[in-house]
């Protein structure tokens, strides 16, 4: 009988699946976790650094270079705008503080809050950075228009004339004809196109009453010696140095920044003279009477009544919305071109040579000082060359120049970008300038539209 051979099955050696995790000790596992944490933290740090670096780059480099406005393709950068606003705030505020320095503090606060006071106008502008910054930006746009026109016409500001303007600002005359240096220099600002008040009118304190001295037969003291050329120059240099040091301290402005203000004034004057000639105290004037009406329909009805023989004076007294002229039958005093408050359309009709004395003209679309639209019917009563004082003549020419700038802004497509108002600086603050804070406008005790300064 054959012996059955038993088969013994030997188990194959166990093999580790490639998916089986390699055994690591606890310390090895902790070390690996720590490496992951370090790598993750480093990656987050890199991201944070990149984000912060990008923000710094954007705020510190890109934003200052972004234009807040442009005129005829020429931009005004955020940096230049902020520097100019800061400089103008300092210049305006220190001038106002100096003008009030000799006034009782309680009375000074009344002046700063009194509606109609020029001090209050300046103070309220400084208190509202948005208004102040808007006025400055208007000025900067106008300066670009002026500079572009000057370049086209070959007009330049002579450096020696700029030097003279600076010397006048500080009350210094090298020839000695100015006896006393100006203690508080004032710098006339560029008129604004914006309907908002100008940022820096120059207020003057009301005159104080003085007693008439009693004549004395004997001298009351020794005459004061006139400063010599050297002393005058030293005083000028000190005033200028102190002024520039204060500007640099509170605004970071350089001497070149301050000089640029004077340069722009001189160039502006030359362009204005190029456009409208020298100030003339002999000018053509017209005398008219008028009827001011709210609607064009009303104006046409009045014209129809005049054609039917109605009295101009009676219609003016009954229907005219201008109380000042209505009470006198519509009579308006002699006016030169640009002197009227009714605008260029009014002037164009009144000074049109084809319109003769006696002619009735209208309706003329006009706007009053509050910006309300009216329609005027006028009759020309006289036309002749008459004298006006130099101050009035200068004001007329300035108004013509302002109207020209307004037209150029429209033609050159002057544009303010949406974010300009968010970038207006409010420094130096009122406290930095030595001015009180929180003064609110108060009613004028001298009556609406008047002030104790005759303004």
Coordinates of C-alpha atoms in Angstrom, one line a residue:
X1 CA 0.0 0.0 0.0
X2 CA 1.5 3.2 -1.1
X3 CA 2.3 5.6 1.7
X4 CA 0.5 8.8 1.3
X5 CA 3.0 11.7 1.4
X6 CA 1.7 14.5 3.5
X7 CA 2.1 18.0 2.1
X8 CA 3.2 20.6 4.4
X9 CA 2.2 24.1 3.2
X10 CA 4.9 26.7 4.2
X11 CA 3.5 30.2 4.7
X12 CA 5.1 32.8 2.4
X13 CA 7.0 35.5 4.2
X14 CA 4.9 38.6 4.8
X15 CA 5.5 41.5 2.5
X16 CA 4.8 45.2 3.5
X17 CA 2.3 47.0 1.3
X18 CA 3.7 50.1 -0.2
X19 CA 0.7 51.9 1.2
X20 CA 1.6 50.9 4.7
X21 CA 2.8 54.1 6.7
X22 CA 6.4 53.9 7.8
X23 CA 6.6 53.7 11.5
X24 CA 8.0 56.9 13.1
X25 CA 8.7 57.6 16.6
X26 CA 6.8 60.2 18.5
X27 CA 9.7 62.6 18.4
X28 CA 10.0 62.2 14.6
X29 CA 6.3 62.9 14.2
X30 CA 6.5 66.1 16.4
X31 CA 9.5 67.3 14.5
X32 CA 7.7 66.9 11.2
X33 CA 4.6 68.8 12.5
X34 CA 6.9 71.6 13.7
X35 CA 8.4 71.8 10.2
X36 CA 5.0 72.1 8.7
X37 CA 4.1 74.8 11.2
X38 CA 7.3 76.7 10.4
X39 CA 6.8 76.5 6.7
X40 CA 3.1 77.6 7.0
X41 CA 4.1 80.5 9.2
X42 CA 6.8 81.5 6.8
X43 CA 4.4 81.4 3.9
X44 CA 1.8 83.5 5.8
X45 CA 4.6 86.0 6.8
X46 CA 5.6 86.3 3.1
X47 CA 2.0 87.0 2.1
X48 CA 1.6 89.6 4.9
X49 CA 4.9 91.3 3.8
X50 CA 3.8 91.3 0.2
X51 CA 0.4 92.8 1.2
X52 CA 1.9 95.4 3.4
X53 CA 4.6 96.2 0.9
X54 CA 2.0 96.6 -1.8
X55 CA -0.1 98.9 0.5
X56 CA 3.0 100.9 1.3
X57 CA 3.9 101.1 -2.4
X58 CA 0.4 102.1 -3.3
X59 CA -0.1 104.7 -0.6
X60 CA 3.5 106.0 -0.6
X61 CA 4.3 105.9 -4.3
X62 CA 1.4 105.4 -6.5
X63 CA -1.3 107.5 -4.7
X64 CA 0.9 110.6 -4.6
X65 CA 1.5 110.3 -8.3
X66 CA -2.2 109.9 -9.1
X67 CA -3.8 113.1 -10.5
X68 CA -6.7 114.7 -8.6
X69 CA -7.6 116.8 -11.6
X70 CA -6.4 117.6 -15.1
X71 CA -6.6 120.5 -17.5
X72 CA -6.1 120.0 -21.3
X73 CA -4.3 116.7 -20.6
X74 CA -2.0 118.1 -17.9
X75 CA -2.6 116.5 -14.5
X76 CA -2.3 117.9 -11.0
X77 CA -0.8 115.1 -8.8
X78 CA -2.1 114.3 -5.4
X79 CA 1.3 115.1 -3.9
X80 CA 1.4 118.6 -5.5
X81 CA -2.2 119.2 -4.5
X82 CA -1.6 118.2 -0.8
X83 CA 1.5 120.3 -0.6
X84 CA -0.2 123.4 -2.0
X85 CA -3.2 123.0 0.3
X86 CA -1.0 122.6 3.3
X87 CA 1.1 125.7 2.4
X88 CA -2.0 127.8 1.7
X89 CA -3.6 126.8 5.0
X90 CA -0.5 127.9 6.8
X91 CA -0.1 131.1 4.9
X92 CA -3.8 132.0 5.3
X93 CA -4.1 131.0 8.9
X94 CA -0.9 132.8 10.1
X95 CA -2.0 135.9 8.3
X96 CA -5.4 135.8 10.0
X97 CA -3.8 135.2 13.4
X98 CA -1.4 138.1 12.9
X99 CA -4.2 140.4 12.0
X100 CA -6.0 139.5 15.2
X101 CA -3.0 139.4 17.4
X102 CA -3.6 142.9 18.9
X103 CA -7.3 142.4 19.4
X104 CA -8.9 141.4 22.8
X105 CA -9.5 137.6 22.6
X106 CA -13.2 137.9 23.3
X107 CA -13.7 140.5 20.6
X108 CA -11.6 138.4 18.2
X109 CA -13.9 135.5 18.7
X110 CA -16.9 137.7 17.9
X111 CA -15.2 138.8 14.7
X112 CA -14.4 135.2 13.7
X113 CA -18.1 134.3 14.1
X114 CA -19.8 137.4 12.8
X115 CA -21.6 136.8 9.5
X116 CA -20.4 139.4 6.9
X117 CA -17.1 139.8 8.6
X118 CA -14.1 139.1 6.3
X119 CA -12.4 137.5 9.3
X120 CA -15.3 135.1 9.6
X121 CA -15.2 134.2 5.9
X122 CA -11.5 133.2 6.1
X123 CA -12.0 131.4 9.4
X124 CA -15.0 129.3 8.2
X125 CA -13.0 128.3 5.1
X126 CA -10.1 127.1 7.2
X127 CA -12.6 125.3 9.4
X128 CA -14.0 123.4 6.4
X129 CA -11.1 121.6 4.7
X130 CA -13.4 120.5 1.8
X131 CA -14.2 124.1 0.8
X132 CA -10.7 125.3 1.3
X133 CA -9.2 122.5 -0.7
X134 CA -11.7 123.0 -3.5
X135 CA -10.7 126.6 -3.8
X136 CA -7.0 125.7 -3.9
X137 CA -7.6 123.1 -6.6
X138 CA -9.6 125.7 -8.6
X139 CA -6.5 128.0 -8.3
X140 CA -4.2 125.2 -9.5
X141 CA -6.4 124.5 -12.5
X142 CA -6.4 128.2 -13.4
X143 CA -2.6 128.3 -13.0
X144 CA -2.3 125.6 -15.6
X145 CA -4.5 127.5 -18.0
X146 CA -2.5 130.6 -17.5
X147 CA 0.8 128.8 -17.9
X148 CA -0.3 127.1 -21.1
X149 CA -1.5 130.4 -22.6
X150 CA 1.7 132.1 -21.6
X151 CA 3.7 129.4 -23.3
X152 CA 1.7 129.7 -26.5
X153 CA 2.2 133.5 -26.5
X154 CA 5.8 133.5 -25.4
X155 CA 5.0 135.3 -22.1
X156 CA 7.3 134.7 -19.1
X157 CA 7.7 136.1 -15.6
X158 CA 11.0 137.9 -15.3
X159 CA 12.9 136.6 -12.2
X160 CA 13.8 140.2 -11.3
X161 CA 10.0 141.1 -11.2
X162 CA 9.4 138.1 -9.0
X163 CA 12.2 139.3 -6.7
X164 CA 10.5 142.7 -6.5
X165 CA 7.2 141.2 -5.7
X166 CA 8.8 139.3 -2.8
X167 CA 10.5 142.4 -1.6
X168 CA 7.2 144.3 -1.6
X169 CA 5.5 141.4 0.2
X170 CA 8.0 141.9 3.1
X171 CA 7.8 145.7 2.9
X172 CA 11.3 146.1 1.6
X173 CA 12.4 148.7 -1.0
X174 CA 16.2 148.7 -1.8
X175 CA 15.9 152.3 -2.9
X176 CA 14.6 153.4 0.6
X177 CA 11.4 155.0 -0.6
X178 CA 9.4 152.7 1.7
X179 CA 9.9 154.2 5.2
X180 CA 8.8 151.3 7.3
X181 CA 8.9 147.5 6.6
X182 CA 5.5 145.8 6.6
X183 CA 5.2 144.0 10.0
X184 CA 2.5 141.5 8.7
X185 CA 3.1 140.7 5.1
X186 CA 0.1 139.8 3.0
X187 CA 0.1 137.9 -0.2
X188 CA -2.8 138.5 -2.6
X189 CA -4.3 135.3 -3.8
X190 CA -5.4 134.3 -7.3
X191 CA -9.1 135.0 -7.8
X192 CA -11.2 131.8 -7.9
X193 CA -13.5 130.7 -10.6
X194 CA -15.5 128.6 -8.1
X195 CA -18.7 130.2 -6.7
X196 CA -17.4 129.4 -3.3
X197 CA -15.8 132.2 -1.3
X198 CA -12.1 132.7 -2.1
X199 CA -9.8 131.0 0.3
X200 CA -7.7 133.9 1.4
X201 CA -9.3 137.4 1.2
X202 CA -7.2 140.0 3.1
X203 CA -9.2 141.3 6.0
X204 CA -8.4 144.6 7.6
X205 CA -9.3 145.7 11.1
X206 CA -11.8 148.5 11.6
X207 CA -10.0 151.8 12.1
X208 CA -9.7 152.9 15.8
X209 CA -10.7 156.3 16.9
X210 CA -7.8 158.6 17.6
X211 CA -7.8 162.0 19.3
X212 CA -6.6 165.0 17.4
X213 CA -3.3 166.1 19.0
X214 CA -3.2 169.5 20.6
X215 CA -0.6 171.7 18.8
X216 CA 2.4 172.4 20.9
X217 CA 4.8 175.4 20.4
X218 CA 7.8 173.2 21.3
X219 CA 9.1 169.9 19.9
X220 CA 7.7 166.9 21.7
X221 CA 10.6 164.6 20.8
X222 CA 13.5 163.9 18.6
X223 CA 12.8 162.7 15.0
X224 CA 13.2 159.0 14.4
X225 CA 16.2 158.2 12.2
X226 CA 15.3 156.6 8.9
X227 CA 16.8 153.1 8.7
X228 CA 19.8 153.0 6.4
X229 CA 20.3 150.6 3.4
X230 CA 22.2 148.1 5.4
X231 CA 19.6 148.0 8.3
X232 CA 16.7 147.7 5.8
X233 CA 18.4 144.8 4.0
X234 CA 19.1 143.1 7.3
X235 CA 15.5 143.5 8.4
X236 CA 14.3 142.1 5.1
X237 CA 16.7 139.1 5.3
X238 CA 15.6 138.3 8.8
X239 CA 11.8 138.6 8.0
X240 CA 12.2 136.4 4.9
X241 CA 14.4 133.8 6.8
X242 CA 11.9 133.6 9.7
X243 CA 9.0 133.3 7.3
X244 CA 10.6 130.5 5.3
X245 CA 11.7 128.7 8.5
X246 CA 8.1 128.7 9.8
X247 CA 6.8 127.5 6.4
X248 CA 9.3 124.6 6.4
X249 CA 8.5 123.7 10.0
X250 CA 4.7 123.5 9.7
X251 CA 4.2 122.5 6.0
X252 CA 7.5 121.1 4.8
X253 CA 7.5 123.8 2.0
X254 CA 10.8 124.8 0.5
X255 CA 11.9 128.3 -0.5
X256 CA 11.2 127.2 -4.1
X257 CA 7.6 126.3 -3.1
X258 CA 7.1 129.7 -1.6
X259 CA 8.7 131.5 -4.5
X260 CA 6.4 129.6 -6.9
X261 CA 3.5 131.5 -5.4
X262 CA 5.0 134.8 -6.3
X263 CA 6.0 133.6 -9.8
X264 CA 2.4 132.5 -10.5
X265 CA 1.1 136.0 -9.4
X266 CA 3.5 137.8 -11.7
X267 CA 2.7 135.5 -14.7
X268 CA -1.0 135.9 -14.0
X269 CA -0.7 139.7 -14.1
X270 CA 1.2 139.5 -17.4
X271 CA -1.4 137.2 -19.0
X272 CA -4.2 139.3 -17.8
X273 CA -2.6 142.5 -19.3
X274 CA -1.9 140.6 -22.5
X275 CA -5.6 139.7 -22.8
X276 CA -7.3 142.9 -21.6
X277 CA -4.6 145.6 -21.7
X278 CA -3.6 148.0 -18.9
X279 CA -6.2 149.2 -16.5
X280 CA -8.1 152.1 -18.1
X281 CA -9.8 154.7 -16.0
X282 CA -11.6 156.1 -19.1
X283 CA -14.0 153.6 -20.4
X284 CA -17.2 153.4 -22.5
X285 CA -20.2 153.2 -20.3
X286 CA -23.9 152.8 -20.9
X287 CA -26.9 154.0 -18.9
X288 CA -30.0 151.7 -19.0
X289 CA -33.3 151.1 -17.3
X290 CA -34.5 147.6 -16.8
X291 CA -37.3 145.3 -15.9
X292 CA -36.3 142.1 -14.2
X293 CA -38.7 139.2 -14.6
X294 CA -38.8 135.6 -13.4
X295 CA -39.8 133.9 -16.7
X296 CA -39.3 134.4 -20.4
X297 CA -43.1 134.4 -20.8
X298 CA -43.4 137.3 -18.4
X299 CA -40.6 139.1 -20.3
X300 CA -42.4 138.7 -23.6
X301 CA -45.6 139.9 -22.1
X302 CA -43.8 143.1 -20.9
X303 CA -42.3 143.6 -24.3
X304 CA -45.8 143.3 -25.9
X305 CA -47.1 145.9 -23.4
X306 CA -44.2 148.3 -24.3
X307 CA -45.0 147.9 -28.0
X308 CA -48.6 148.8 -27.2
X309 CA -47.4 152.1 -25.6
X310 CA -47.3 151.2 -21.9
X311 CA -44.9 153.3 -19.8
X312 CA -41.6 151.6 -19.2
X313 CA -41.3 153.2 -15.7
X314 CA -44.8 152.0 -14.7
X315 CA -44.2 148.5 -15.8
X316 CA -40.8 148.4 -14.0
X317 CA -42.5 149.6 -10.7
X318 CA -45.2 147.0 -11.0
X319 CA -43.5 143.9 -12.4
X320 CA -39.7 144.2 -11.9
X321 CA -38.2 141.7 -9.4
X322 CA -35.2 144.0 -8.7
X323 CA -36.5 146.2 -5.9
X324 CA -33.5 148.6 -6.1
X325 CA -34.2 149.7 -9.6
X326 CA -38.0 149.1 -9.6
X327 CA -38.6 151.9 -7.1
X328 CA -37.0 154.4 -9.5
X329 CA -38.8 153.1 -12.6
X330 CA -36.0 150.7 -13.6
X331 CA -33.2 153.3 -13.7
X332 CA -29.7 151.9 -13.4
X333 CA -26.6 154.1 -13.0
X334 CA -23.9 154.4 -15.5
X335 CA -21.9 151.2 -15.8
X336 CA -18.7 150.1 -17.7
X337 CA -18.5 146.8 -19.5
X338 CA -18.0 144.1 -16.9
X339 CA -19.2 146.2 -14.0
X340 CA -22.8 144.9 -14.1
X341 CA -23.7 141.9 -11.9
X342 CA -26.0 140.5 -14.5
X343 CA -23.3 138.7 -16.5
X344 CA -21.8 138.6 -20.0
X345 CA -25.1 138.2 -21.9
X346 CA -26.4 141.5 -20.3
X347 CA -23.1 143.3 -21.3
X348 CA -23.2 141.8 -24.8
X349 CA -26.7 143.3 -25.4
X350 CA -26.1 146.6 -23.6
X351 CA -22.7 147.3 -25.3
X352 CA -23.6 146.0 -28.7
X353 CA -23.0 149.0 -31.0
X354 CA -25.9 148.0 -33.2
X355 CA -28.3 148.7 -30.3
X356 CA -28.8 152.5 -30.3
X357 CA -29.9 154.8 -27.6
X358 CA -33.7 154.4 -27.1
X359 CA -33.8 150.8 -28.2
X360 CA -35.6 148.3 -26.1
X361 CA -33.9 144.9 -25.9
X362 CA -34.9 141.6 -24.5
X363 CA -35.6 139.1 -23.2
X364 CA -32.0 138.7 -21.9
X365 CA -31.3 135.6 -19.8
X366 CA -29.4 136.6 -16.6
X367 CA -28.6 135.3 -13.2
X368 CA -28.7 137.1 -9.9
X369 CA -26.1 136.9 -7.2
X370 CA -27.9 133.9 -5.7
X371 CA -27.7 132.1 -9.0
X372 CA -31.4 132.4 -9.8
X373 CA -32.3 132.7 -13.5
X374 CA -34.1 135.9 -14.6
X375 CA -35.1 137.5 -17.8
X376 CA -34.3 141.2 -18.3
X377 CA -35.9 143.8 -20.6
X378 CA -33.7 146.9 -20.9
X379 CA -33.8 150.2 -22.7
X380 CA -30.6 152.0 -23.5
X381 CA -30.7 155.6 -22.3
X382 CA -27.1 156.8 -22.9
X383 CA -23.7 155.7 -24.2
X384 CA -20.5 157.7 -23.7
X385 CA -16.9 157.5 -22.5
X386 CA -16.7 158.3 -18.8
X387 CA -14.2 158.3 -15.9
X388 CA -14.0 155.6 -13.3
X389 CA -11.6 155.2 -10.3
X390 CA -8.7 152.9 -10.7
X391 CA -10.0 150.5 -8.1
X392 CA -13.2 150.0 -10.0
X393 CA -11.3 149.7 -13.3
X394 CA -9.1 147.0 -11.8
X395 CA -12.1 145.1 -10.4
X396 CA -13.7 145.2 -13.9
X397 CA -10.6 143.8 -15.6
X398 CA -10.2 141.1 -12.9
X399 CA -13.8 140.1 -13.5
X400 CA -13.2 139.9 -17.2
X401 CA -10.2 137.7 -16.6
X402 CA -12.1 135.5 -14.2
X403 CA -14.8 135.1 -16.9
X404 CA -12.1 134.2 -19.4
X405 CA -10.7 131.5 -17.1
X406 CA -14.2 130.1 -16.6
X407 CA -14.6 129.8 -20.4
X408 CA -11.2 128.2 -20.7
X409 CA -12.0 125.6 -18.0
X410 CA -15.0 124.6 -20.1
X411 CA -13.1 124.6 -23.4
X412 CA -10.1 122.7 -22.0
X413 CA -12.3 120.2 -20.2
X414 CA -10.9 120.8 -16.7
X415 CA -11.8 117.7 -14.7
X416 CA -11.7 116.9 -11.0
X417 CA -11.6 113.2 -10.3
X418 CA -14.1 111.6 -7.9
X419 CA -11.6 110.9 -5.2
X420 CA -10.0 114.4 -5.0
X421 CA -12.0 115.4 -1.9
X422 CA -10.8 112.4 0.0
X423 CA -7.2 113.5 -0.3
X424 CA -7.6 117.0 1.1
X425 CA -5.3 117.6 4.0
X426 CA -6.5 119.4 7.1
X427 CA -3.1 120.4 8.4
X428 CA -1.9 122.7 9.8
X429 CA -4.9 122.6 12.2
X430 CA -6.5 125.7 13.6
X431 CA -4.6 125.0 16.9
X432 CA -1.3 124.8 15.0
X433 CA -2.1 128.2 13.5
X434 CA -2.8 129.8 16.8
X435 CA -6.6 130.2 16.1
X436 CA -9.5 129.2 18.3
X437 CA -11.6 126.2 17.4
X438 CA -15.3 125.5 17.3
X439 CA -16.6 129.0 16.5
X440 CA -19.9 128.9 14.7
X441 CA -21.3 131.7 12.5
X442 CA -23.5 134.2 14.4
X443 CA -26.0 136.7 13.1
X444 CA -24.6 140.1 12.1
X445 CA -25.8 142.8 14.6
X446 CA -25.2 145.4 11.8
X447 CA -27.9 143.9 9.6
X448 CA -28.0 141.4 6.8
X449 CA -25.5 142.2 4.0
X450 CA -23.5 144.7 6.0
X451 CA -20.6 144.7 8.4
X452 CA -18.7 147.1 10.6
X453 CA -16.0 147.1 8.0
X454 CA -18.0 148.6 5.2
X455 CA -17.7 145.4 3.1

